[in-house]
GROMACS .gro file of C-alpha atoms in nm:
model
  148
    1MET     CA    1  -2.661   0.122   2.380
    2GLY     CA    2  -2.553   0.139   2.031
    3THR     CA    3  -2.237   0.033   1.853
    4ASP     CA    4  -1.958   0.278   1.940
    5THR     CA    5  -1.917   0.483   1.604
    6LEU     CA    6  -1.570   0.559   1.641
    7THR     CA    7  -1.479   0.188   1.584
    8LYS     CA    8  -1.666   0.213   1.244
    9PRO     CA    9  -1.474   0.290   0.933
   10ASP     CA   10  -1.552   0.625   0.756
   11VAL     CA   11  -1.508   0.450   0.431
   12VAL     CA   12  -1.525   0.078   0.288
   13ILE     CA   13  -1.441  -0.035  -0.045
   14ARG     CA   14  -1.381  -0.360  -0.222
   15GLY     CA   15  -1.154  -0.523  -0.429
   16ARG     CA   16  -0.963  -0.825  -0.552
   17LYS     CA   17  -0.688  -1.024  -0.333
   18VAL     CA   18  -0.345  -1.025  -0.478
   19VAL     CA   19  -0.162  -1.156  -0.154
   20GLY     CA   20  -0.401  -1.293   0.115
   21GLY     CA   21  -0.399  -1.194   0.468
   22VAL     CA   22  -0.503  -0.891   0.713
   23SER     CA   23  -0.277  -0.591   0.813
   24GLU     CA   24  -0.349  -0.242   0.935
   25GLY     CA   25  -0.162   0.088   0.960
   26GLU     CA   26  -0.106   0.440   0.846
   27ALA     CA   27  -0.128   0.511   0.468
   28MET     CA   28   0.113   0.663   0.249
   29VAL     CA   29  -0.028   0.760  -0.088
   30THR     CA   30   0.116   0.855  -0.407
   31SER     CA   31  -0.059   0.945  -0.756
   32GLN     CA   32   0.266   0.838  -0.909
   33THR     CA   33   0.380   0.507  -1.027
   34ILE     CA   34   0.697   0.371  -0.854
   35SER     CA   35   1.018   0.252  -1.001
   36GLY     CA   36   1.170  -0.046  -0.793
   37TRP     CA   37   1.506  -0.019  -0.956
   38GLY     CA   38   1.685   0.296  -0.901
   39GLY     CA   39   1.350   0.433  -0.755
   40VAL     CA   40   1.365   0.259  -0.406
   41ASN     CA   41   1.642   0.237  -0.145
   42PRO     CA   42   1.556  -0.116  -0.029
   43MET     CA   43   1.776  -0.070   0.286
   44LYS     CA   44   1.559   0.213   0.427
   45GLY     CA   45   1.241   0.165   0.226
   46GLU     CA   46   1.285   0.493   0.073
   47ILE     CA   47   1.152   0.648  -0.235
   48ILE     CA   48   1.494   0.777  -0.410
   49GLU     CA   49   1.351   0.838  -0.762
   50SER     CA   50   1.440   1.194  -0.877
   51HIS     CA   51   1.138   1.413  -0.908
   52HIS     CA   52   0.882   1.150  -0.755
   53GLU     CA   53   0.651   1.304  -0.511
   54LEU     CA   54   0.777   1.087  -0.236
   55ARG     CA   55   1.117   1.128  -0.270
   56GLY     CA   56   1.309   1.102   0.066
   57GLN     CA   57   0.995   0.954   0.241
   58SER     CA   58   1.002   0.569   0.359
   59PHE     CA   59   0.690   0.346   0.321
   60ALA     CA   60   0.832   0.114   0.608
   61GLY     CA   61   0.578   0.005   0.814
   62LYS     CA   62   0.280   0.150   0.604
   63ILE     CA   63   0.025   0.092   0.390
   64LEU     CA   64   0.136   0.176   0.058
   65VAL     CA   65  -0.134   0.313  -0.187
   66PHE     CA   66  -0.017   0.365  -0.527
   67PRO     CA   67  -0.096   0.326  -0.921
   68GLY     CA   68   0.143   0.059  -1.004
   69ALA     CA   69   0.508  -0.023  -1.076
   70LYS     CA   70   0.691   0.099  -1.356
   71GLY     CA   71   1.048   0.009  -1.491
   72SER     CA   72   1.222  -0.297  -1.509
   73SER     CA   73   1.198  -0.647  -1.361
   74GLY     CA   74   1.419  -0.549  -1.057
   75TRP     CA   75   1.099  -0.416  -0.915
   76SER     CA   76   1.018  -0.744  -0.741
   77GLY     CA   77   1.409  -0.785  -0.629
   78VAL     CA   78   1.399  -0.450  -0.477
   79PHE     CA   79   1.086  -0.502  -0.272
   80HIS     CA   80   1.202  -0.861  -0.163
   81THR     CA   81   1.488  -0.669  -0.030
   82THR     CA   82   1.279  -0.446   0.159
   83ARG     CA   83   1.115  -0.750   0.324
   84LEU     CA   84   1.475  -0.885   0.414
   85THR     CA   85   1.563  -0.561   0.553
   86GLY     CA   86   1.272  -0.515   0.767
   87LYS     CA   87   1.177  -0.187   0.579
   88ALA     CA   88   0.890  -0.321   0.365
   89PRO     CA   89   0.530  -0.183   0.358
   90LEU     CA   90   0.278  -0.342   0.547
   91GLY     CA   91   0.039  -0.398   0.286
   92MET     CA   92  -0.027  -0.257  -0.053
   93LEU     CA   93  -0.312  -0.114  -0.242
   94PHE     CA   94  -0.252  -0.069  -0.635
   95ASN     CA   95  -0.497   0.010  -0.945
   96ILE     CA   96  -0.266  -0.121  -1.242
   97MET     CA   97  -0.181  -0.486  -1.262
   98THR     CA   98   0.147  -0.600  -1.425
   99THR     CA   99   0.382  -0.890  -1.398
  100LYS     CA  100   0.625  -0.705  -1.233
  101VAL     CA  101   0.411  -0.566  -0.956
  102ALA     CA  102   0.237  -0.910  -0.921
  103LEU     CA  103   0.569  -1.086  -0.887
  104GLY     CA  104   0.685  -0.798  -0.614
  105CYS     CA  105   0.361  -0.857  -0.418
  106VAL     CA  106   0.430  -1.235  -0.416
  107VAL     CA  107   0.778  -1.218  -0.282
  108LEU     CA  108   0.704  -0.930  -0.034
  109ARG     CA  109   0.424  -1.160   0.138
  110VAL     CA  110   0.206  -0.870   0.239
  111PRO     CA  111  -0.162  -0.853   0.234
  112THR     CA  112  -0.225  -0.666  -0.106
  113MET     CA  113  -0.542  -0.586  -0.324
  114THR     CA  114  -0.629  -0.446  -0.661
  115ASP     CA  115  -0.928  -0.411  -0.903
  116PHE     CA  116  -1.168  -0.170  -0.676
  117ASP     CA  117  -1.515  -0.097  -0.710
  118SER     CA  118  -1.399   0.270  -0.580
  119ASP     CA  119  -1.028   0.424  -0.673
  120PRO     CA  120  -0.830   0.390  -0.354
  121LEU     CA  121  -0.629   0.700  -0.472
  122GLU     CA  122  -0.976   0.902  -0.439
  123GLN     CA  123  -1.060   0.754  -0.105
  124ILE     CA  124  -0.741   0.741   0.091
  125GLU     CA  125  -0.499   1.013   0.196
  126THR     CA  126  -0.167   1.001   0.374
  127GLY     CA  127  -0.200   0.971   0.728
  128ASP     CA  128  -0.559   0.769   0.724
  129TRP     CA  129  -0.573   0.450   0.897
  130VAL     CA  130  -0.642   0.176   0.686
  131ARG     CA  131  -0.696  -0.199   0.750
  132ILE     CA  132  -0.652  -0.466   0.442
  133ASP     CA  133  -0.844  -0.784   0.480
  134ALA     CA  134  -0.736  -0.919   0.154
  135ASP     CA  135  -0.872  -1.241   0.234
  136GLU     CA  136  -1.228  -1.107   0.252
  137GLY     CA  137  -1.150  -0.814  -0.027
  138VAL     CA  138  -1.240  -0.536   0.194
  139VAL     CA  139  -1.043  -0.211   0.266
  140SER     CA  140  -1.150  -0.026   0.570
  141ILE     CA  141  -1.033   0.337   0.597
  142TRP     CA  142  -1.074   0.576   0.888
  143LYS     CA  143  -0.980   0.935   0.799
  144GLY     CA  144  -0.740   1.173   0.959
  145GLY     CA  145  -0.557   0.871   1.119
  146ARG     CA  146  -0.845   0.813   1.345
  147ARG     CA  147  -0.809   0.448   1.467
  148PRO     CA  148  -1.075   0.202   1.520
   0.00000   0.00000   0.00000
């Protein structure tokens, strides 16, 4: 018999490691940049920024897919606090590299990638199951929350 097709990802994209490691979980996707200072409640991992499409939702325990960071250098401090409070994302995928997002990823210590061969914002939807293997530079996506 052949390989079980339920274990094969629907989409695979490749990118560059920012922080190594392997992580998987449900995706939370936003097309809007995220402000750390004043935009996230680090005690809940919740987006609190006014007018943000994810306002009131928590990224705790999810794979966060977003364009990049905005705002001040407080971004890294806020995301570091989410790690300390146990409300951090399991991993992050983003498109726009800045010093604030780079430092935030390092202090967060979760598998993180950027510089993709295909835009993750176009390939991944909220609720999809995502596996990040940052060491290998591979993101595997199972659509509709279907798990491997």
